[in-house]
PDB file of C-alpha atoms in Angstrom:
ATOM      1  CA  UNK A   1      15.539 168.735  28.807  1.00  0.00           C
ATOM      2  CA  UNK A   2      16.690 168.031  32.360  1.00  0.00           C
ATOM      3  CA  UNK A   3      17.840 171.653  32.757  1.00  0.00           C
ATOM      4  CA  UNK A   4      14.593 173.019  31.330  1.00  0.00           C
ATOM      5  CA  UNK A   5      12.551 170.751  33.590  1.00  0.00           C
ATOM      6  CA  UNK A   6      14.553 171.930  36.582  1.00  0.00           C
ATOM      7  CA  UNK A   7      14.056 175.584  35.607  1.00  0.00           C
ATOM      8  CA  UNK A   8      10.312 175.114  35.145  1.00  0.00           C
ATOM      9  CA  UNK A   9      10.059 173.530  38.601  1.00  0.00           C
ATOM     10  CA  UNK A  10      12.212 176.249  40.153  1.00  0.00           C
ATOM     11  CA  UNK A  11       9.998 178.954  38.625  1.00  0.00           C
ATOM     12  CA  UNK A  12       6.869 177.389  40.100  1.00  0.00           C
ATOM     13  CA  UNK A  13       8.542 177.141  43.506  1.00  0.00           C
ATOM     14  CA  UNK A  14       9.899 180.701  43.346  1.00  0.00           C
ATOM     15  CA  UNK A  15      13.572 179.692  43.521  1.00  0.00           C
ATOM     16  CA  UNK A  16      14.827 180.319  39.969  1.00  0.00           C
ATOM     17  CA  UNK A  17      18.224 181.998  40.346  1.00  0.00           C
ATOM     18  CA  UNK A  18      20.259 183.758  37.649  1.00  0.00           C
ATOM     19  CA  UNK A  19      22.628 180.829  37.136  1.00  0.00           C
ATOM     20  CA  UNK A  20      19.872 178.302  36.484  1.00  0.00           C
ATOM     21  CA  UNK A  21      18.003 180.792  34.316  1.00  0.00           C
ATOM     22  CA  UNK A  22      21.043 181.397  32.103  1.00  0.00           C
ATOM     23  CA  UNK A  23      21.749 177.662  31.912  1.00  0.00           C
ATOM     24  CA  UNK A  24      18.150 176.940  30.871  1.00  0.00           C
ATOM     25  CA  UNK A  25      18.289 179.708  28.254  1.00  0.00           C
ATOM     26  CA  UNK A  26      21.475 178.213  26.772  1.00  0.00           C
ATOM     27  CA  UNK A  27      20.023 174.704  26.690  1.00  0.00           C
ATOM     28  CA  UNK A  28      16.810 175.937  25.063  1.00  0.00           C
ATOM     29  CA  UNK A  29      18.914 177.606  22.362  1.00  0.00           C
ATOM     30  CA  UNK A  30      20.896 174.412  21.736  1.00  0.00           C
ATOM     31  CA  UNK A  31      17.748 172.322  21.761  1.00  0.00           C
ATOM     32  CA  UNK A  32      16.071 174.499  19.135  1.00  0.00           C
ATOM     33  CA  UNK A  33      19.004 173.863  16.815  1.00  0.00           C
ATOM     34  CA  UNK A  34      19.175 170.135  17.497  1.00  0.00           C
ATOM     35  CA  UNK A  35      15.432 169.657  17.050  1.00  0.00           C
ATOM     36  CA  UNK A  36      15.395 171.539  13.755  1.00  0.00           C
ATOM     37  CA  UNK A  37      18.323 169.544  12.445  1.00  0.00           C
ATOM     38  CA  UNK A  38      16.464 166.269  12.861  1.00  0.00           C
ATOM     39  CA  UNK A  39      13.080 167.417  11.602  1.00  0.00           C
ATOM     40  CA  UNK A  40      11.253 168.281  14.843  1.00  0.00           C
ATOM     41  CA  UNK A  41       9.828 171.590  13.627  1.00  0.00           C
ATOM     42  CA  UNK A  42       7.319 172.005  16.466  1.00  0.00           C
ATOM     43  CA  UNK A  43       9.993 171.244  19.081  1.00  0.00           C
ATOM     44  CA  UNK A  44      12.145 173.951  17.514  1.00  0.00           C
ATOM     45  CA  UNK A  45       9.319 176.470  17.869  1.00  0.00           C
ATOM     46  CA  UNK A  46       8.680 175.486  21.492  1.00  0.00           C
ATOM     47  CA  UNK A  47      12.372 175.663  22.414  1.00  0.00           C
ATOM     48  CA  UNK A  48      12.722 179.107  20.851  1.00  0.00           C
ATOM     49  CA  UNK A  49       9.715 180.347  22.811  1.00  0.00           C
ATOM     50  CA  UNK A  50      11.266 179.033  26.030  1.00  0.00           C
ATOM     51  CA  UNK A  51      14.589 180.668  25.158  1.00  0.00           C
ATOM     52  CA  UNK A  52      12.933 184.049  24.570  1.00  0.00           C
ATOM     53  CA  UNK A  53      11.005 183.756  27.825  1.00  0.00           C
ATOM     54  CA  UNK A  54      14.195 183.081  29.792  1.00  0.00           C
ATOM     55  CA  UNK A  55      16.154 185.960  28.257  1.00  0.00           C
ATOM     56  CA  UNK A  56      16.931 188.924  30.484  1.00  0.00           C
ATOM     57  CA  UNK A  57      16.693 189.186  34.248  1.00  0.00           C
ATOM     58  CA  UNK A  58      13.152 190.458  34.870  1.00  0.00           C
ATOM     59  CA  UNK A  59      10.985 188.159  37.016  1.00  0.00           C
ATOM     60  CA  UNK A  60       8.584 186.015  35.016  1.00  0.00           C
ATOM     61  CA  UNK A  61       4.934 187.054  35.127  1.00  0.00           C
ATOM     62  CA  UNK A  62       2.427 184.534  36.550  1.00  0.00           C
ATOM     63  CA  UNK A  63       1.247 183.631  33.044  1.00  0.00           C
ATOM     64  CA  UNK A  64       4.849 183.027  31.982  1.00  0.00           C
ATOM     65  CA  UNK A  65       5.430 180.757  34.984  1.00  0.00           C
ATOM     66  CA  UNK A  66       2.594 178.523  33.835  1.00  0.00           C
ATOM     67  CA  UNK A  67       3.652 178.740  30.191  1.00  0.00           C
ATOM     68  CA  UNK A  68       7.236 177.648  30.911  1.00  0.00           C
ATOM     69  CA  UNK A  69       5.953 174.471  32.553  1.00  0.00           C
ATOM     70  CA  UNK A  70       3.688 173.837  29.570  1.00  0.00           C
ATOM     71  CA  UNK A  71       6.591 174.365  27.168  1.00  0.00           C
ATOM     72  CA  UNK A  72       8.835 171.912  29.002  1.00  0.00           C
ATOM     73  CA  UNK A  73       6.119 169.245  28.974  1.00  0.00           C
ATOM     74  CA  UNK A  74       5.255 169.858  25.318  1.00  0.00           C
ATOM     75  CA  UNK A  75       8.933 169.717  24.320  1.00  0.00           C
ATOM     76  CA  UNK A  76       9.376 166.368  25.985  1.00  0.00           C
ATOM     77  CA  UNK A  77       6.303 164.964  24.213  1.00  0.00           C
ATOM     78  CA  UNK A  78       7.556 166.229  20.853  1.00  0.00           C
ATOM     79  CA  UNK A  79      11.012 164.750  21.288  1.00  0.00           C
ATOM     80  CA  UNK A  80       9.680 161.359  22.372  1.00  0.00           C
ATOM     81  CA  UNK A  81       7.706 160.840  19.178  1.00  0.00           C
ATOM     82  CA  UNK A  82       9.216 159.747  15.836  1.00  0.00           C
ATOM     83  CA  UNK A  83      10.516 162.580  13.684  1.00  0.00           C
ATOM     84  CA  UNK A  84       7.760 163.919  11.484  1.00  0.00           C
ATOM     85  CA  UNK A  85       7.319 164.752   7.859  1.00  0.00           C
ATOM     86  CA  UNK A  86       9.919 167.569   7.572  1.00  0.00           C
ATOM     87  CA  UNK A  87      12.772 165.110   8.013  1.00  0.00           C
ATOM     88  CA  UNK A  88      11.349 162.149   6.108  1.00  0.00           C
ATOM     89  CA  UNK A  89      10.167 164.341   3.239  1.00  0.00           C
ATOM     90  CA  UNK A  90      13.659 165.652   2.533  1.00  0.00           C
ATOM     91  CA  UNK A  91      14.855 164.764  -0.955  1.00  0.00           C
ATOM     92  CA  UNK A  92      17.479 162.014  -1.196  1.00  0.00           C
ATOM     93  CA  UNK A  93      21.078 163.184  -1.205  1.00  0.00           C
ATOM     94  CA  UNK A  94      22.714 162.867  -4.639  1.00  0.00           C
ATOM     95  CA  UNK A  95      25.504 160.338  -4.988  1.00  0.00           C
ATOM     96  CA  UNK A  96      28.502 162.757  -4.985  1.00  0.00           C
ATOM     97  CA  UNK A  97      28.134 163.502  -1.234  1.00  0.00           C
ATOM     98  CA  UNK A  98      28.176 159.855  -0.208  1.00  0.00           C
ATOM     99  CA  UNK A  99      31.523 158.723   1.104  1.00  0.00           C
ATOM    100  CA  UNK A 100      32.929 162.253   1.142  1.00  0.00           C
ATOM    101  CA  UNK A 101      34.983 163.461   4.101  1.00  0.00           C
ATOM    102  CA  UNK A 102      33.940 166.577   6.051  1.00  0.00           C
ATOM    103  CA  UNK A 103      36.080 168.293   8.686  1.00  0.00           C
ATOM    104  CA  UNK A 104      33.765 170.087  11.158  1.00  0.00           C
ATOM    105  CA  UNK A 105      35.220 172.733  13.490  1.00  0.00           C
ATOM    106  CA  UNK A 106      33.143 174.009  16.428  1.00  0.00           C
ATOM    107  CA  UNK A 107      33.977 174.624  20.087  1.00  0.00           C
ATOM    108  CA  UNK A 108      30.544 173.285  21.150  1.00  0.00           C
ATOM    109  CA  UNK A 109      30.612 169.472  21.539  1.00  0.00           C
ATOM    110  CA  UNK A 110      26.825 169.312  21.215  1.00  0.00           C
ATOM    111  CA  UNK A 111      26.923 170.974  17.802  1.00  0.00           C
ATOM    112  CA  UNK A 112      29.728 168.642  16.724  1.00  0.00           C
ATOM    113  CA  UNK A 113      27.700 165.620  17.847  1.00  0.00           C
ATOM    114  CA  UNK A 114      24.684 166.901  15.892  1.00  0.00           C
ATOM    115  CA  UNK A 115      26.774 167.440  12.782  1.00  0.00           C
ATOM    116  CA  UNK A 116      28.342 163.999  13.041  1.00  0.00           C
ATOM    117  CA  UNK A 117      24.950 162.303  13.426  1.00  0.00           C
ATOM    118  CA  UNK A 118      23.433 164.252  10.539  1.00  0.00           C
ATOM    119  CA  UNK A 119      26.278 163.841   8.053  1.00  0.00           C
ATOM    120  CA  UNK A 120      26.995 160.212   8.884  1.00  0.00           C
ATOM    121  CA  UNK A 121      23.300 159.441   8.364  1.00  0.00           C
ATOM    122  CA  UNK A 122      23.923 160.617   4.784  1.00  0.00           C
ATOM    123  CA  UNK A 123      26.909 158.301   4.361  1.00  0.00           C
ATOM    124  CA  UNK A 124      29.564 160.995   4.798  1.00  0.00           C
ATOM    125  CA  UNK A 125      32.682 160.605   6.906  1.00  0.00           C
ATOM    126  CA  UNK A 126      33.145 163.231   9.609  1.00  0.00           C
ATOM    127  CA  UNK A 127      36.179 164.407  11.565  1.00  0.00           C
ATOM    128  CA  UNK A 128      35.197 166.666  14.477  1.00  0.00           C
ATOM    129  CA  UNK A 129      37.556 169.317  15.851  1.00  0.00           C
ATOM    130  CA  UNK A 130      36.756 171.435  18.933  1.00  0.00           C
ATOM    131  CA  UNK A 131      39.991 173.483  18.950  1.00  0.00           C
ATOM    132  CA  UNK A 132      40.379 175.786  15.909  1.00  0.00           C
ATOM    133  CA  UNK A 133      44.088 176.174  16.664  1.00  0.00           C
ATOM    134  CA  UNK A 134      44.646 172.627  15.354  1.00  0.00           C
ATOM    135  CA  UNK A 135      42.946 173.219  12.006  1.00  0.00           C
ATOM    136  CA  UNK A 136      46.027 173.184   9.781  1.00  0.00           C
ATOM    137  CA  UNK A 137      47.337 170.089  11.544  1.00  0.00           C
ATOM    138  CA  UNK A 138      44.049 168.252  10.913  1.00  0.00           C
ATOM    139  CA  UNK A 139      43.842 169.422   7.323  1.00  0.00           C
ATOM    140  CA  UNK A 140      47.240 167.870   6.659  1.00  0.00           C
ATOM    141  CA  UNK A 141      46.497 164.573   8.379  1.00  0.00           C
ATOM    142  CA  UNK A 142      42.821 164.145   7.328  1.00  0.00           C
ATOM    143  CA  UNK A 143      42.755 165.831   3.894  1.00  0.00           C
ATOM    144  CA  UNK A 144      38.971 166.424   3.881  1.00  0.00           C
ATOM    145  CA  UNK A 145      36.767 167.112   0.866  1.00  0.00           C
ATOM    146  CA  UNK A 146      34.990 169.999   2.612  1.00  0.00           C
ATOM    147  CA  UNK A 147      35.530 172.214   5.664  1.00  0.00           C
ATOM    148  CA  UNK A 148      32.641 173.239   7.923  1.00  0.00           C
ATOM    149  CA  UNK A 149      33.492 175.887  10.553  1.00  0.00           C
ATOM    150  CA  UNK A 150      31.624 177.861  13.195  1.00  0.00           C
ATOM    151  CA  UNK A 151      31.771 181.638  12.955  1.00  0.00           C
ATOM    152  CA  UNK A 152      32.225 182.468  16.658  1.00  0.00           C
ATOM    153  CA  UNK A 153      34.840 180.443  18.565  1.00  0.00           C
ATOM    154  CA  UNK A 154      37.520 181.188  21.142  1.00  0.00           C
ATOM    155  CA  UNK A 155      41.091 181.549  19.833  1.00  0.00           C
ATOM    156  CA  UNK A 156      40.035 181.921  16.176  1.00  0.00           C
ATOM    157  CA  UNK A 157      36.855 182.996  14.388  1.00  0.00           C
ATOM    158  CA  UNK A 158      35.436 181.343  11.314  1.00  0.00           C
ATOM    159  CA  UNK A 159      36.543 184.318   9.211  1.00  0.00           C
ATOM    160  CA  UNK A 160      40.101 183.999  10.497  1.00  0.00           C
ATOM    161  CA  UNK A 161      40.139 180.293   9.672  1.00  0.00           C
ATOM    162  CA  UNK A 162      38.900 181.043   6.149  1.00  0.00           C
ATOM    163  CA  UNK A 163      41.736 183.503   5.580  1.00  0.00           C
ATOM    164  CA  UNK A 164      44.229 180.980   6.960  1.00  0.00           C
ATOM    165  CA  UNK A 165      43.001 178.244   4.631  1.00  0.00           C
ATOM    166  CA  UNK A 166      42.813 180.477   1.559  1.00  0.00           C
ATOM    167  CA  UNK A 167      46.327 181.728   2.226  1.00  0.00           C
ATOM    168  CA  UNK A 168      47.757 178.222   1.862  1.00  0.00           C
ATOM    169  CA  UNK A 169      48.047 177.093  -1.793  1.00  0.00           C
ATOM    170  CA  UNK A 170      47.410 173.478  -0.771  1.00  0.00           C
ATOM    171  CA  UNK A 171      43.922 174.339   0.508  1.00  0.00           C
ATOM    172  CA  UNK A 172      42.966 177.384  -1.530  1.00  0.00           C
ATOM    173  CA  UNK A 173      40.392 175.364  -3.479  1.00  0.00           C
ATOM    174  CA  UNK A 174      38.888 173.488  -0.509  1.00  0.00           C
ATOM    175  CA  UNK A 175      35.129 174.132  -0.199  1.00  0.00           C
ATOM    176  CA  UNK A 176      34.410 176.015   3.058  1.00  0.00           C
ATOM    177  CA  UNK A 177      31.009 176.546   4.677  1.00  0.00           C
ATOM    178  CA  UNK A 178      30.595 178.765   7.748  1.00  0.00           C
ATOM    179  CA  UNK A 179      27.864 178.213  10.343  1.00  0.00           C
ATOM    180  CA  UNK A 180      26.749 181.443  11.976  1.00  0.00           C
ATOM    181  CA  UNK A 181      24.020 182.602  14.318  1.00  0.00           C
ATOM    182  CA  UNK A 182      24.508 186.141  12.994  1.00  0.00           C
ATOM    183  CA  UNK A 183      22.867 186.539   9.613  1.00  0.00           C
ATOM    184  CA  UNK A 184      23.093 190.304   9.195  1.00  0.00           C
ATOM    185  CA  UNK A 185      24.483 191.555   5.881  1.00  0.00           C
ATOM    186  CA  UNK A 186      27.727 192.848   7.413  1.00  0.00           C
ATOM    187  CA  UNK A 187      28.574 189.469   8.954  1.00  0.00           C
ATOM    188  CA  UNK A 188      27.780 187.569   5.767  1.00  0.00           C
ATOM    189  CA  UNK A 189      29.916 189.925   3.681  1.00  0.00           C
ATOM    190  CA  UNK A 190      32.769 189.620   6.180  1.00  0.00           C
ATOM    191  CA  UNK A 191      32.692 185.834   5.988  1.00  0.00           C
ATOM    192  CA  UNK A 192      32.489 185.728   2.194  1.00  0.00           C
ATOM    193  CA  UNK A 193      35.269 188.299   1.879  1.00  0.00           C
ATOM    194  CA  UNK A 194      37.461 186.052   4.050  1.00  0.00           C
ATOM    195  CA  UNK A 195      37.102 183.275   1.480  1.00  0.00           C
ATOM    196  CA  UNK A 196      34.117 181.172   2.566  1.00  0.00           C
ATOM    197  CA  UNK A 197      31.977 179.679  -0.172  1.00  0.00           C
ATOM    198  CA  UNK A 198      28.715 180.190   1.720  1.00  0.00           C
ATOM    199  CA  UNK A 199      27.141 180.888   5.120  1.00  0.00           C
ATOM    200  CA  UNK A 200      24.562 178.649   6.782  1.00  0.00           C
ATOM    201  CA  UNK A 201      22.396 180.145   9.528  1.00  0.00           C
ATOM    202  CA  UNK A 202      22.313 178.575  12.980  1.00  0.00           C
ATOM    203  CA  UNK A 203      20.274 176.837  14.196  1.00  0.00           C
ATOM    204  CA  UNK A 204      20.466 175.026  10.864  1.00  0.00           C
ATOM    205  CA  UNK A 205      17.943 172.756   9.223  1.00  0.00           C
ATOM    206  CA  UNK A 206      19.383 169.355   8.325  1.00  0.00           C
ATOM    207  CA  UNK A 207      18.086 169.199   4.727  1.00  0.00           C
ATOM    208  CA  UNK A 208      19.337 172.728   4.020  1.00  0.00           C
ATOM    209  CA  UNK A 209      22.824 171.987   5.332  1.00  0.00           C
ATOM    210  CA  UNK A 210      23.046 168.743   3.365  1.00  0.00           C
ATOM    211  CA  UNK A 211      21.941 170.588   0.226  1.00  0.00           C
ATOM    212  CA  UNK A 212      24.603 173.272   0.750  1.00  0.00           C
ATOM    213  CA  UNK A 213      27.304 170.651   1.273  1.00  0.00           C
ATOM    214  CA  UNK A 214      26.224 168.771  -1.835  1.00  0.00           C
ATOM    215  CA  UNK A 215      26.209 171.986  -3.848  1.00  0.00           C
ATOM    216  CA  UNK A 216      29.797 172.836  -2.863  1.00  0.00           C
ATOM    217  CA  UNK A 217      31.062 169.298  -3.458  1.00  0.00           C
ATOM    218  CA  UNK A 218      29.471 169.294  -6.887  1.00  0.00           C
TER     219      UNK A 218
END
């Protein structure tokens, strides 16, 4: 929110440079995912609108300048209130997921923090890994019940990690879910062909992700 507030102020003062604009676009994208995960549906919509407005390099029109300030203020109001019905109305998680161990692999520490908060709130144990090159080492030491990996990471993609895991007899039956911001048919088929059990679109909704994890554990 601090970056979005700064960008909104910079726009009004006519000093929004490319670096701040790109930073605000990235933070709006992350915020839309985080808000959706914890049931803030309206905040997700507002963050996505801000992200779309900040895309590209064309100067913002006068109406957009005013709208960006409104979006930043509305986002802050949404995030300061208790989470609404979408989160509280989610069905209870069945017993099999409770106490299970999930290994989450993502190079973005914010996503890892979101996943940890979400899964631990459902009584699961989480090991977070931000370097995909250490996956096999962590599998051996942590022996998780389920693997959750991002599709796009430096050093190794989610598809490459799936092939690595499926190629090892010790982990060939481990449930694997892949988080991906690319939901086109070609990407989904590539991930499934590599050995993943399912894809989950990013930004993900908390109840949907929990349901997918429960399904694979069952």
